[in-house]
Coordinates of C-alpha atoms in Angstrom, one line a residue:
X1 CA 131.8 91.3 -139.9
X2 CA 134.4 89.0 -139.2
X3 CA 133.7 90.0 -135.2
X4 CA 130.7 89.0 -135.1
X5 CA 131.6 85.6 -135.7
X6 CA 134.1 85.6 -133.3
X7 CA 131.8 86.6 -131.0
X8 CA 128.8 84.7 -131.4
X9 CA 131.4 81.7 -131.2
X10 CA 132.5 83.3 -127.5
X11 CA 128.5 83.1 -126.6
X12 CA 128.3 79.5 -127.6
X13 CA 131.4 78.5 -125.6
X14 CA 129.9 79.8 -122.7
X15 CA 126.2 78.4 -123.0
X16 CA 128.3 75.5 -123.5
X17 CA 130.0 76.0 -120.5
X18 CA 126.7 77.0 -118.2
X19 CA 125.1 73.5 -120.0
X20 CA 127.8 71.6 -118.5
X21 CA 127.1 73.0 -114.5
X22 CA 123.5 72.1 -115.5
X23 CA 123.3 69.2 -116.3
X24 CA 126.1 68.9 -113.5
X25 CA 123.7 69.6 -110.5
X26 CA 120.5 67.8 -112.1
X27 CA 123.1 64.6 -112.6
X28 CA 124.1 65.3 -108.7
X29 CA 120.6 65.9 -107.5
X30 CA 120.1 62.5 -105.9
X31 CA 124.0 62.7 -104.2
X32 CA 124.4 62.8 -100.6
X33 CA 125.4 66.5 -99.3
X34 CA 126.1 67.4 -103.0
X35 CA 126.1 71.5 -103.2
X36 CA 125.1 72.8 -106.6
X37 CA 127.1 75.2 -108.5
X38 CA 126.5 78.1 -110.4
X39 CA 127.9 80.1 -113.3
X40 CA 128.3 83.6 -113.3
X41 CA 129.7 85.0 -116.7
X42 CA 131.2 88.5 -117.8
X43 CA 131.6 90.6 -120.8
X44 CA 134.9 90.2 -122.5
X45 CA 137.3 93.2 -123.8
X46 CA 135.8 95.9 -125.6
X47 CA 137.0 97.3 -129.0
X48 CA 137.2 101.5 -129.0
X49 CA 136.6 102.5 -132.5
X50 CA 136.9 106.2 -131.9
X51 CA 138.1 108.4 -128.8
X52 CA 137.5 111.8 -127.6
X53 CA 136.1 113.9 -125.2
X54 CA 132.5 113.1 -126.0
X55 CA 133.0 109.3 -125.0
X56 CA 134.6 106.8 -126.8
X57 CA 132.4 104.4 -129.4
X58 CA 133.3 100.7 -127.9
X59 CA 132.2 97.2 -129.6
X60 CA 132.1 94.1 -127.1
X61 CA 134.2 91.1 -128.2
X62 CA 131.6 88.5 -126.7
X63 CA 131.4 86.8 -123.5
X64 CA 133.1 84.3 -121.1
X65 CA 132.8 82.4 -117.8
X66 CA 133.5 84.6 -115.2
X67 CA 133.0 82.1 -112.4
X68 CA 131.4 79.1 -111.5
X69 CA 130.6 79.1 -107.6
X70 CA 129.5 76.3 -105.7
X71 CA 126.4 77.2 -103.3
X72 CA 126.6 76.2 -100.0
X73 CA 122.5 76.7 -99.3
X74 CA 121.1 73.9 -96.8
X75 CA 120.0 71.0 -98.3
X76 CA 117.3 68.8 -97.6
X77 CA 116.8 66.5 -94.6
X78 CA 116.1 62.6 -94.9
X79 CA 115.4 60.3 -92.2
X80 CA 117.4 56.9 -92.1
X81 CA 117.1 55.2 -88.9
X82 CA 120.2 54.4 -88.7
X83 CA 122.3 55.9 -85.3
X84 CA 125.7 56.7 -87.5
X85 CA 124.0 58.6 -90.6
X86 CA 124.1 62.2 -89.5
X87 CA 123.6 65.8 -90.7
X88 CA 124.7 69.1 -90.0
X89 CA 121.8 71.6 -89.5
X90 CA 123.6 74.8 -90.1
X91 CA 127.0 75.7 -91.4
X92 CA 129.9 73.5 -90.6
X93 CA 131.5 70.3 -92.5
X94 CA 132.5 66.9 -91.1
X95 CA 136.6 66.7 -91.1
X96 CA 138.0 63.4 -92.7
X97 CA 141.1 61.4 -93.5
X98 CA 141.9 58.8 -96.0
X99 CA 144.5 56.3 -96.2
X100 CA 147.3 58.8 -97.0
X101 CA 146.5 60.9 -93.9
X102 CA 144.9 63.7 -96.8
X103 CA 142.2 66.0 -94.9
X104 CA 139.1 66.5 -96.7
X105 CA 136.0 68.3 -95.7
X106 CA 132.4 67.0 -96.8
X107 CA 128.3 67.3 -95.8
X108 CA 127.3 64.3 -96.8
X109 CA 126.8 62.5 -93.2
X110 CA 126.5 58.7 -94.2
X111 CA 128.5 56.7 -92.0
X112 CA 129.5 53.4 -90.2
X113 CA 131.3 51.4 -88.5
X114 CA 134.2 49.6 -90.4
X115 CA 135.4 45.9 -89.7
X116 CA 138.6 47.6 -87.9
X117 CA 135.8 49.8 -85.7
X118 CA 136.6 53.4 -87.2
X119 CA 133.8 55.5 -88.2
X120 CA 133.8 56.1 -92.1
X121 CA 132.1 57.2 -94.8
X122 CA 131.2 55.3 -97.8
X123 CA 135.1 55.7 -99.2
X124 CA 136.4 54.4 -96.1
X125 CA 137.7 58.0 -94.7
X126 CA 137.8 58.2 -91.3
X127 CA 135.6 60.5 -89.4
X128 CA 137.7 63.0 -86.8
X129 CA 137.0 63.9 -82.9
X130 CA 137.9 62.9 -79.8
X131 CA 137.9 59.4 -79.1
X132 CA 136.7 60.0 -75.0
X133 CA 136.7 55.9 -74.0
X134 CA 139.6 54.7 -74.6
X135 CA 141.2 57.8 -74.2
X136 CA 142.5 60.9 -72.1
X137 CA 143.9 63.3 -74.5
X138 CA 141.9 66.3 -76.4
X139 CA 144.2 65.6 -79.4
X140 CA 141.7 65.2 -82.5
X141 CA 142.3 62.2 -83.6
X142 CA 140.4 59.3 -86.1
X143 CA 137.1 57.9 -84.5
X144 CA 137.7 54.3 -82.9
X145 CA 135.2 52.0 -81.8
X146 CA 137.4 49.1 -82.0
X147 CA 137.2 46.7 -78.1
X148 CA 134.9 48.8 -76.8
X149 CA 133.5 46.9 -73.6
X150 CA 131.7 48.3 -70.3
X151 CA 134.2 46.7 -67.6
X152 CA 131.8 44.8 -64.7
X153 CA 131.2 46.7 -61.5
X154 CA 131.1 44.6 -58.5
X155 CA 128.3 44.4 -56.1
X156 CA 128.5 47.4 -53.4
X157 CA 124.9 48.3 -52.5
X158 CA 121.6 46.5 -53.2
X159 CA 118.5 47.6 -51.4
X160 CA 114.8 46.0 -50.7
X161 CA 111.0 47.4 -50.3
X162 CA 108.9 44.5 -49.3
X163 CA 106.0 43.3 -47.1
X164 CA 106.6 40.6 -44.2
X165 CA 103.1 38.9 -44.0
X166 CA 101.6 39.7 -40.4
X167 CA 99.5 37.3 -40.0
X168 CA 102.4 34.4 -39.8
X169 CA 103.3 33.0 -37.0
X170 CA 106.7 33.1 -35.2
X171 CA 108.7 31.0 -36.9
X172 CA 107.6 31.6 -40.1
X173 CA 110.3 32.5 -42.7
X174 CA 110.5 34.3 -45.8
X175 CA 113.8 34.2 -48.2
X176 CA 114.4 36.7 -50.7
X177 CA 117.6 35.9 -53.4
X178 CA 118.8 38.6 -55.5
X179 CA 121.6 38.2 -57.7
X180 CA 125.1 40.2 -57.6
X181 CA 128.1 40.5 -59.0
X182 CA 132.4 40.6 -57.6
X183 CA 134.8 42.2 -59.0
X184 CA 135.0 39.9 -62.7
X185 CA 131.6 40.1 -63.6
X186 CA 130.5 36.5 -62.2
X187 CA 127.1 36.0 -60.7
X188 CA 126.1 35.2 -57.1
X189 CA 123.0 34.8 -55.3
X190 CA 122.5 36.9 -52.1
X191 CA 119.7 35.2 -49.6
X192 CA 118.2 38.0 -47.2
X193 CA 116.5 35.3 -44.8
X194 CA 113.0 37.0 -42.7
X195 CA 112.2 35.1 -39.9
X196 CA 109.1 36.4 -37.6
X197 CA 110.4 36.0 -34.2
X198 CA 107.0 37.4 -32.1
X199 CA 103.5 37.3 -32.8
X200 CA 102.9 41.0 -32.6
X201 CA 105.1 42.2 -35.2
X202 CA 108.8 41.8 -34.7
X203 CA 110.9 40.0 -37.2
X204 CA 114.1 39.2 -38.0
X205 CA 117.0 38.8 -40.4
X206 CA 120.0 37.1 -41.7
X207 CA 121.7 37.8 -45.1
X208 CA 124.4 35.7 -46.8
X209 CA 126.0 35.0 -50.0
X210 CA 126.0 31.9 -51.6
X211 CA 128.3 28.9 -51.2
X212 CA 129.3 30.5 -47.8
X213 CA 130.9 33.4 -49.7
X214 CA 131.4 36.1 -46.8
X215 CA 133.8 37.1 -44.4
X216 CA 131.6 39.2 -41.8
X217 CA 129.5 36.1 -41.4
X218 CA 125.5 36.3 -40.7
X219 CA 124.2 39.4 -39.9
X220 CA 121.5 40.2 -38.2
X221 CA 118.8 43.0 -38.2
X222 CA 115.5 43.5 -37.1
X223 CA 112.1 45.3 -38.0
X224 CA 108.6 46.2 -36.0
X225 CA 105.6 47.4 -37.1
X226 CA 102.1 48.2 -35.4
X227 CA 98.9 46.9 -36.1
X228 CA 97.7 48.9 -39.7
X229 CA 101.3 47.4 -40.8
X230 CA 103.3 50.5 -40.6
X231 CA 107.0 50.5 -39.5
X232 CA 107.4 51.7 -36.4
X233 CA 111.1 50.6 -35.3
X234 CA 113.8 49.6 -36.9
X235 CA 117.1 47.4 -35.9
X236 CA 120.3 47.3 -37.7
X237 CA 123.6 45.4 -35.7
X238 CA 126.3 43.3 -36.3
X239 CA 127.9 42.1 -32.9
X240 CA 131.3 44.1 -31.4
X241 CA 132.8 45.2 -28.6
X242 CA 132.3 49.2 -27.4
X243 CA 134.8 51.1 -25.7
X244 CA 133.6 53.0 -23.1
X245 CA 135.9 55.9 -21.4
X246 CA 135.3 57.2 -17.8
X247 CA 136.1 61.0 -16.5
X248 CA 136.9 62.6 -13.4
X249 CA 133.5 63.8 -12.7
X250 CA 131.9 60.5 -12.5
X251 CA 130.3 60.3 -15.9
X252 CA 131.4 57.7 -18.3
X253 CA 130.4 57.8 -22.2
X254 CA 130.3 55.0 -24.6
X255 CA 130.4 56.0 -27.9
X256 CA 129.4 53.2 -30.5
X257 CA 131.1 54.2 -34.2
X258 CA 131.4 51.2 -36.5
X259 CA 128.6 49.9 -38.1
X260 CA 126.5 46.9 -36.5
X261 CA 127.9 46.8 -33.0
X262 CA 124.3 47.0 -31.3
X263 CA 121.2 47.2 -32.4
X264 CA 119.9 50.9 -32.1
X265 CA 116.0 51.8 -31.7
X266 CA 116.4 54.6 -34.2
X267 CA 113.4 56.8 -33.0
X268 CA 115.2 58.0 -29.7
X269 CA 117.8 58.7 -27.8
X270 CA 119.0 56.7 -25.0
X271 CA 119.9 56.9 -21.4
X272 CA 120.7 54.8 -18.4
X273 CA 119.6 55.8 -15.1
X274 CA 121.1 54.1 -12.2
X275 CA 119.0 52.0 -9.8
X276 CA 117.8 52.5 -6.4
X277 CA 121.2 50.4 -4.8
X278 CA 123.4 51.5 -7.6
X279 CA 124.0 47.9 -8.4
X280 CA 121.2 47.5 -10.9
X281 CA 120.6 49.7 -14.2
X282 CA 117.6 50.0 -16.8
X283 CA 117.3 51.2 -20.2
X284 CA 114.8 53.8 -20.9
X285 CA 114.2 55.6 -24.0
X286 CA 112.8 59.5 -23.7
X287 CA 109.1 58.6 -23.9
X288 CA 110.0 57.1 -20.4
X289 CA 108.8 53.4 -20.8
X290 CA 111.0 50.1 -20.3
X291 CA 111.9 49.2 -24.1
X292 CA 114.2 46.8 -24.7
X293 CA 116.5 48.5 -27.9
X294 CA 119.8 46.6 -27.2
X295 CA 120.3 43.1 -29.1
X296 CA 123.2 41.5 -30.2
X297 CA 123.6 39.6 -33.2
X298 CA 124.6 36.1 -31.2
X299 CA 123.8 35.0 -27.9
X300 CA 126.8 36.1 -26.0
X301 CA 126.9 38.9 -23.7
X302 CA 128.7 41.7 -24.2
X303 CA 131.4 42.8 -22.1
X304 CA 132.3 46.7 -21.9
X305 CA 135.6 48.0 -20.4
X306 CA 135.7 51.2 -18.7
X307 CA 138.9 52.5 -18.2
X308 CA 139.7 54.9 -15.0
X309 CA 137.8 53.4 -12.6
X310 CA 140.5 51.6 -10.5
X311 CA 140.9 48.7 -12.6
X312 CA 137.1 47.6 -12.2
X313 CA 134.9 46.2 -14.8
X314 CA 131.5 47.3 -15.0
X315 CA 129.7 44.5 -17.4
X316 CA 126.7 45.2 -19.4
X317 CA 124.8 41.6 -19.6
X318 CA 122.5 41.8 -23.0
X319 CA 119.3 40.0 -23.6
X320 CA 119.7 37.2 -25.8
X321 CA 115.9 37.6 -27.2
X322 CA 113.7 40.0 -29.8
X323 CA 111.7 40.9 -26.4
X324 CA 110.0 44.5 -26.0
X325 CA 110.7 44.9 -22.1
X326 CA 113.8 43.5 -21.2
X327 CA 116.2 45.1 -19.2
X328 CA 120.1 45.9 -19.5
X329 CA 121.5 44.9 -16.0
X330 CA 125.0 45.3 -15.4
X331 CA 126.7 44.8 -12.3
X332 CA 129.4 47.5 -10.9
X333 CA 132.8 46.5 -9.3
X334 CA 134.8 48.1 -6.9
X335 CA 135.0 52.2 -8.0
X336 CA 136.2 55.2 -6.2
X337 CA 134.3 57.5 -7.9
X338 CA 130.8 58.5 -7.3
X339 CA 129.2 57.2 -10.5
X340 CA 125.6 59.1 -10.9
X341 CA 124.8 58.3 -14.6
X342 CA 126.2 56.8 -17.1
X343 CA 124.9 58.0 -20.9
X344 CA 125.2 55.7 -24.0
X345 CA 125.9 58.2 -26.9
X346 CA 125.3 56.0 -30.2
X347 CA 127.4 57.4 -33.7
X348 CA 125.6 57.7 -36.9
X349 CA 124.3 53.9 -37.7
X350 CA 124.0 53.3 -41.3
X351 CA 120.7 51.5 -42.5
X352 CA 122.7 48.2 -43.2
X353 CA 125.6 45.6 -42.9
X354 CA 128.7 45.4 -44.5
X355 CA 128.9 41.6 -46.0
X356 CA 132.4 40.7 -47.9
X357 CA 132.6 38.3 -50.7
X358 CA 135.9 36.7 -50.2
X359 CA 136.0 34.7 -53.4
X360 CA 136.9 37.9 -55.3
X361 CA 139.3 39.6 -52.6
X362 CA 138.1 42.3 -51.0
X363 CA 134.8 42.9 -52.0
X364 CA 132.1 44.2 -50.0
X365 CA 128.2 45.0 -50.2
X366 CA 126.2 47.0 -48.3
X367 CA 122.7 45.9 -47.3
X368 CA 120.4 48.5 -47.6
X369 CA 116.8 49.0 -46.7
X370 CA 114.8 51.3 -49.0
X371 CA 112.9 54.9 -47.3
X372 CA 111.1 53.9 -45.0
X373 CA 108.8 57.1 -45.1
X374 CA 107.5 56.1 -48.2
X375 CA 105.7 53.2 -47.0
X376 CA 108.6 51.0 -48.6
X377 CA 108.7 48.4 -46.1
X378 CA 105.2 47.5 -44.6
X379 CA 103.6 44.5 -42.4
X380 CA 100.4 44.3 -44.0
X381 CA 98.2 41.1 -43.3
X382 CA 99.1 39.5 -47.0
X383 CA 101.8 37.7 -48.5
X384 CA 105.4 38.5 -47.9
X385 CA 106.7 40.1 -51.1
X386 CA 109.3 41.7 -52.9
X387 CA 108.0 45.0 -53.9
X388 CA 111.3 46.7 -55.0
X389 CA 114.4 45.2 -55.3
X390 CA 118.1 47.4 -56.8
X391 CA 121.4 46.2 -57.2
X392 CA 124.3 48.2 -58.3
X393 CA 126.2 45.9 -60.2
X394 CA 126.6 44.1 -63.4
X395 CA 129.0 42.0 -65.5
X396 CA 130.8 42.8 -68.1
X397 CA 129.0 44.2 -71.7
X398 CA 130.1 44.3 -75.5
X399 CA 128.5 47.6 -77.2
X400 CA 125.2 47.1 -78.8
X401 CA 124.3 50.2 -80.1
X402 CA 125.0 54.1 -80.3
X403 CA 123.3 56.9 -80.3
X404 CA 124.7 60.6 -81.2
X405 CA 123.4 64.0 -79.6
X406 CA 123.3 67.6 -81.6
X407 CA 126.8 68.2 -79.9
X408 CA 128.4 65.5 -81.5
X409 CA 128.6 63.5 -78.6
X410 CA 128.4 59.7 -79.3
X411 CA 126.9 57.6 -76.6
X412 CA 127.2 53.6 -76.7
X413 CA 124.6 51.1 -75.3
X414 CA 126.1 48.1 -74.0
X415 CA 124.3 44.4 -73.5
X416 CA 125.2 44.8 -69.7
X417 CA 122.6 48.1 -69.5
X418 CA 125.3 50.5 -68.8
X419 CA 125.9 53.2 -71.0
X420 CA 129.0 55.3 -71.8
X421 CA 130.3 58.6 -73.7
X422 CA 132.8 56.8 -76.4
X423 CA 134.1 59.9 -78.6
X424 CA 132.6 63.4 -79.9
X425 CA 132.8 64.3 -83.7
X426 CA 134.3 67.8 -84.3
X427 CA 132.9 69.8 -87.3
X428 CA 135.2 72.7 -89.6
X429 CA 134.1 76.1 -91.4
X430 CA 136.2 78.2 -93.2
X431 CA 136.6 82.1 -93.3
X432 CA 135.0 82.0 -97.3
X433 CA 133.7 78.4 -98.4
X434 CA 133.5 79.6 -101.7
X435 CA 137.1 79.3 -102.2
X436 CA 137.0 75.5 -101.4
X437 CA 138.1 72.9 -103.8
X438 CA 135.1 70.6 -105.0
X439 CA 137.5 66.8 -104.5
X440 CA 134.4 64.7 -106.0
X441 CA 132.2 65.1 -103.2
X442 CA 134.3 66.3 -100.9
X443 CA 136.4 69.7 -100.2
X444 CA 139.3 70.5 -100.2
X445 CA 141.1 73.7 -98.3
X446 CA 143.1 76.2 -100.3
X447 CA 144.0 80.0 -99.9
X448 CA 141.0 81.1 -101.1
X449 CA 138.8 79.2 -98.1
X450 CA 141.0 80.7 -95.2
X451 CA 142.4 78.1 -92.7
X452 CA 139.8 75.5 -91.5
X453 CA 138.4 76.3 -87.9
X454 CA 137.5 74.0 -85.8
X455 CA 135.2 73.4 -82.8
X456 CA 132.4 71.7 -81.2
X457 CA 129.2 70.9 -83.0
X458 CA 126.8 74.1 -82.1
X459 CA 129.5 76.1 -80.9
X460 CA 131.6 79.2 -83.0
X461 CA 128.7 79.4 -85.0
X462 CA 128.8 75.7 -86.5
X463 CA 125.7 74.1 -87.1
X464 CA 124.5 70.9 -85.0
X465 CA 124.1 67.4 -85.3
X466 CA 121.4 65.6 -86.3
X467 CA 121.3 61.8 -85.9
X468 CA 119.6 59.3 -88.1
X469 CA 119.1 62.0 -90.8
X470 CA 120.9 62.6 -94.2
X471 CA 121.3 65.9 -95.9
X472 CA 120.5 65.1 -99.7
X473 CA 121.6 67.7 -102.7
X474 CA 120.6 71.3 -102.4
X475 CA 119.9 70.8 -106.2
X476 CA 116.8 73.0 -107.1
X477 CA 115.8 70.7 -110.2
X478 CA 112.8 73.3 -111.1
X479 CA 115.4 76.2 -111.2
X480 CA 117.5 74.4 -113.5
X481 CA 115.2 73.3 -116.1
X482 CA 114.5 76.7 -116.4
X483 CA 118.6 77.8 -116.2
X484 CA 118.7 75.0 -119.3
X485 CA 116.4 76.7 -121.1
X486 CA 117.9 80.0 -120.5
X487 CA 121.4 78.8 -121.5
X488 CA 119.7 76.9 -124.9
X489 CA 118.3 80.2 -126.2
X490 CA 121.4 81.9 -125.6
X491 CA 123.1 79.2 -127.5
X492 CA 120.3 79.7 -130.3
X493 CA 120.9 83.2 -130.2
X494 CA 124.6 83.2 -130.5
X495 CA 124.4 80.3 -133.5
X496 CA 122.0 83.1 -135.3
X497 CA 124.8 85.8 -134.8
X498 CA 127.1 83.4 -136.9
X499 CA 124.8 81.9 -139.1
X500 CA 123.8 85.8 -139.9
X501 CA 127.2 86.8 -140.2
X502 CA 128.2 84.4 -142.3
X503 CA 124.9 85.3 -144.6
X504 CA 125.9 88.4 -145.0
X505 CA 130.0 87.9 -145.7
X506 CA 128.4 85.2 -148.8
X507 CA 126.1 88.5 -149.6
X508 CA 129.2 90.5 -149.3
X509 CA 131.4 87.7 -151.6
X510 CA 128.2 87.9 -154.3
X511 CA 129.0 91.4 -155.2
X512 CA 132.0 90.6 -157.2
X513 CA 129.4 88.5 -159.7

């Protein structure tokens, strides 16, 4: 009889016991990445009365708490709006460090950035990764956002789609100023100058930095278009002297490498054909009319070498105007070899000129006209406009925002425009998460989880990231109510047992009377 007692006492202890993980994870349902636990129990020693072959007769002693396990089911998601509060859709936990350098493990994704730029959680802990900014190593390490600036990129290229107004006359000029930056970041304005030097179509151009800020000088370029406003020819120079090379054989090549030493017609190639006394040449492209597709950018001539010849000069005097039909006369000095043609083999030109800024050094911007294919650059009969206008540098930019993608990589915005990769949080599982440590709401490793593994979010099986979203307790509120009332009637039940046994020792006690 005595029994009994002792083991309805053991059923109340343990109601008592499930009770407490109850109201445990209803208390914890509102808590960030909270994981509910539940509590398993198990009969306790059994008493044999009698043995033998037939089975032995066995009475229970009562019950206890075998276990109570925490479950690791997904929780709900919640949307913040907020860049540094993250979840983890799938298995995995976010590694942290405190003060002490203690590593915990945790779900609950609610970060920031602290006033010493680490990214913590609400207790300060640092978040771990790689910080990929500031640094070269794949060492995991705390996350720091601390001086993170976009350095300025210096001017290098800027390009241009526009229309040049056909209907102006010659003379008429149009400016276009874009800004650009050197080498620290500082402004300056770039003037790309479009003068119309004919009345059928042919313009020109200079381009210059402000405050005389170049080291090339002016450069000059030019453009022609046909009467629906298309571009039809195109002229890019910057004035220098070619070196032209005789052979043997009486041919003689001039090969024209650096960027800007004569204009180019770019439709054609080009060949000069020796005149009727041998004293007088003209340029001709292959459609076989005069065109005149040499300029320079000033009004000097200029003078070609040719080497091999017996110390005679053969001078190539260029026009000094935008004409279509001029012609390229040089005249030929003493030779001793029969010169039948002479070809004029033009290297790659590049659509542009090189202008330096000197104020910051050495640096140096390309001017670039956009595809002209694409109808980019046109003469229509209307104003002259900018149409499209790109420039490949900026200043200098303090970080304005972030952004994190489902691998954990964590992008930053900066006021400049430019954006950068700044670091990329790593994520843990364990061989058995049921053998963690609950460490308030974080985790703690122990020989029962395994050793922590560690990789990239979405790869080895971890779960990936999801930005501006919380996970919120897994607590299935429902499902407890109705755990609580299981545990109360088992707690009822296992009062009764006493209350009955005790009944029935006072019964037992009234026989004596």
């Amino acid at each position: 009889m005595s029994s009994a007692i002792s083991i309805g006492t053991t059923g109340l202890t343990a109601s008592s016991k499930q009770m407490d993980v109850i109201g445990n994870n209803l208390a914890n349902s509102n808590t960030l990445g909270f994981k509910a636990g539940n509590t398993y129990f198990a009969s306790m020693l059994n008493q044999s009365l009698t043995g033998g072959s037939s089975g032995a007769m066995q009475v229970g002693q009562g019950v206890a708490v075998a276990a109570v396990s925490t479950q690791f089911a997904q929780g709900s998601f919640e949307t913040t709006g907020n860049a540094t509060d993250l979840a983890i859709d799938g298995d995995g936990f976010f590694i942290l460090r405190d003060e002490e350098g203690a590593v915990y493990y945790s779900r609950a994704g609610a970060f920031h950035i602290n006033e010493a730029g680490y990214l913590v959680d609400l207790n300060d802990y640092k978040v771990q990764g790689y910080n990929l900014f500031s640094s070269d190593t794949d060492e995991m390490s705390d996350i720091s956002l601390k001086n993170v600036q976009s350095a300025p990129r210096a001017s290098t290229e800027i390009a241009f789609g526009l229309n040049l107004n056909d209907s102006d006359v010659a003379g008429e000029v149009f400016n276009a100023s874009q800004s650009v930056f050197d080498s620290k970041g500082e402004v300056h304005s770039l003037t790309s100058r479009f003068m119309k030097t004919e009345a059928n179509g042919m313009w020109g151009l200079d381009v210059r930095l402000d405050d005389g800020l170049y080291s090339t000088g002016q450069i000059a370029s030019g453009f022609k278009f046909d009467e629906n406003g298309a571009l039809t020819k195109m002229y890019t120079a910057d004035i220098g002297t070619p070196t032209v090379t005789t052979a043997g054989d009486g041919t003689a090549t001039a090969t024209i490498n650096h960027l800007g030493q004569m204009y180019k017609d770019t439709t054609s190639p080009i060949t000069l054909t020796r005149g009727a006394n041998a004293t007088t040449w003209t340029l001709t492209d292959k459609g076989g009319y005069t065109n005149a597709i040499v300029y320079s950018a000033s009004a000097d001539a200029v003078t070609i070498d040719l080497d091999g010849v017996g110390g005679a000069d053969i001078t190539f005097n260029l026009a000094d105007t935008w004409a279509q039909n001029d012609t390229i006369a040089f005249s030929i000095n003493q030779t001793e070899i029969d010169t039948t043609n002479i070809t004029l083999t033009f290297g790659a030109l590049a659509n542009g000129a090189t202008i330096g800024d000197t104020s910051s050094g050495s640096n140096q911007i390309l001017w670039n006209l956009t595809d002209t294919t694409s109808n980019r650059i046109t003469g229509y009969a209307s104003s002259s406009v900018i149409k499209s206008l790109s420039d490949n540098g900026y200043s200098s930019g303090v970080l304005k925002s972030l952004s994190m993608k489902d691998d954990g990589i964590i992008s930053g915005f900066f006021t400049n425009g430019q954006t950068a990769t700044l670091g990329q949080i790593i994520l843990a599982d364990f061989p058995n998460p049921s053998g963690l440590q609950k460490v308030g709401n974080y985790f703690g490793q122990t020989v029962a989880s395994g050793e922590a593994i560690k990789n990239e979010p979405g790869a080895g099986g971890l779960g990936s990231i999801m930005s501006n979203t919380l996970e919120v307790s897994n607590t299935d509120v429902a499902k407890e109510f109705i755990n609580m009332i299981t545990a109360q009637r088992a707690y009822q039940a296992s009062s009764r047992v006493i209350t009955t046994a005790d009944q029935m020792l006072t019964e037992l006690m009234n026989i004596k009377r």
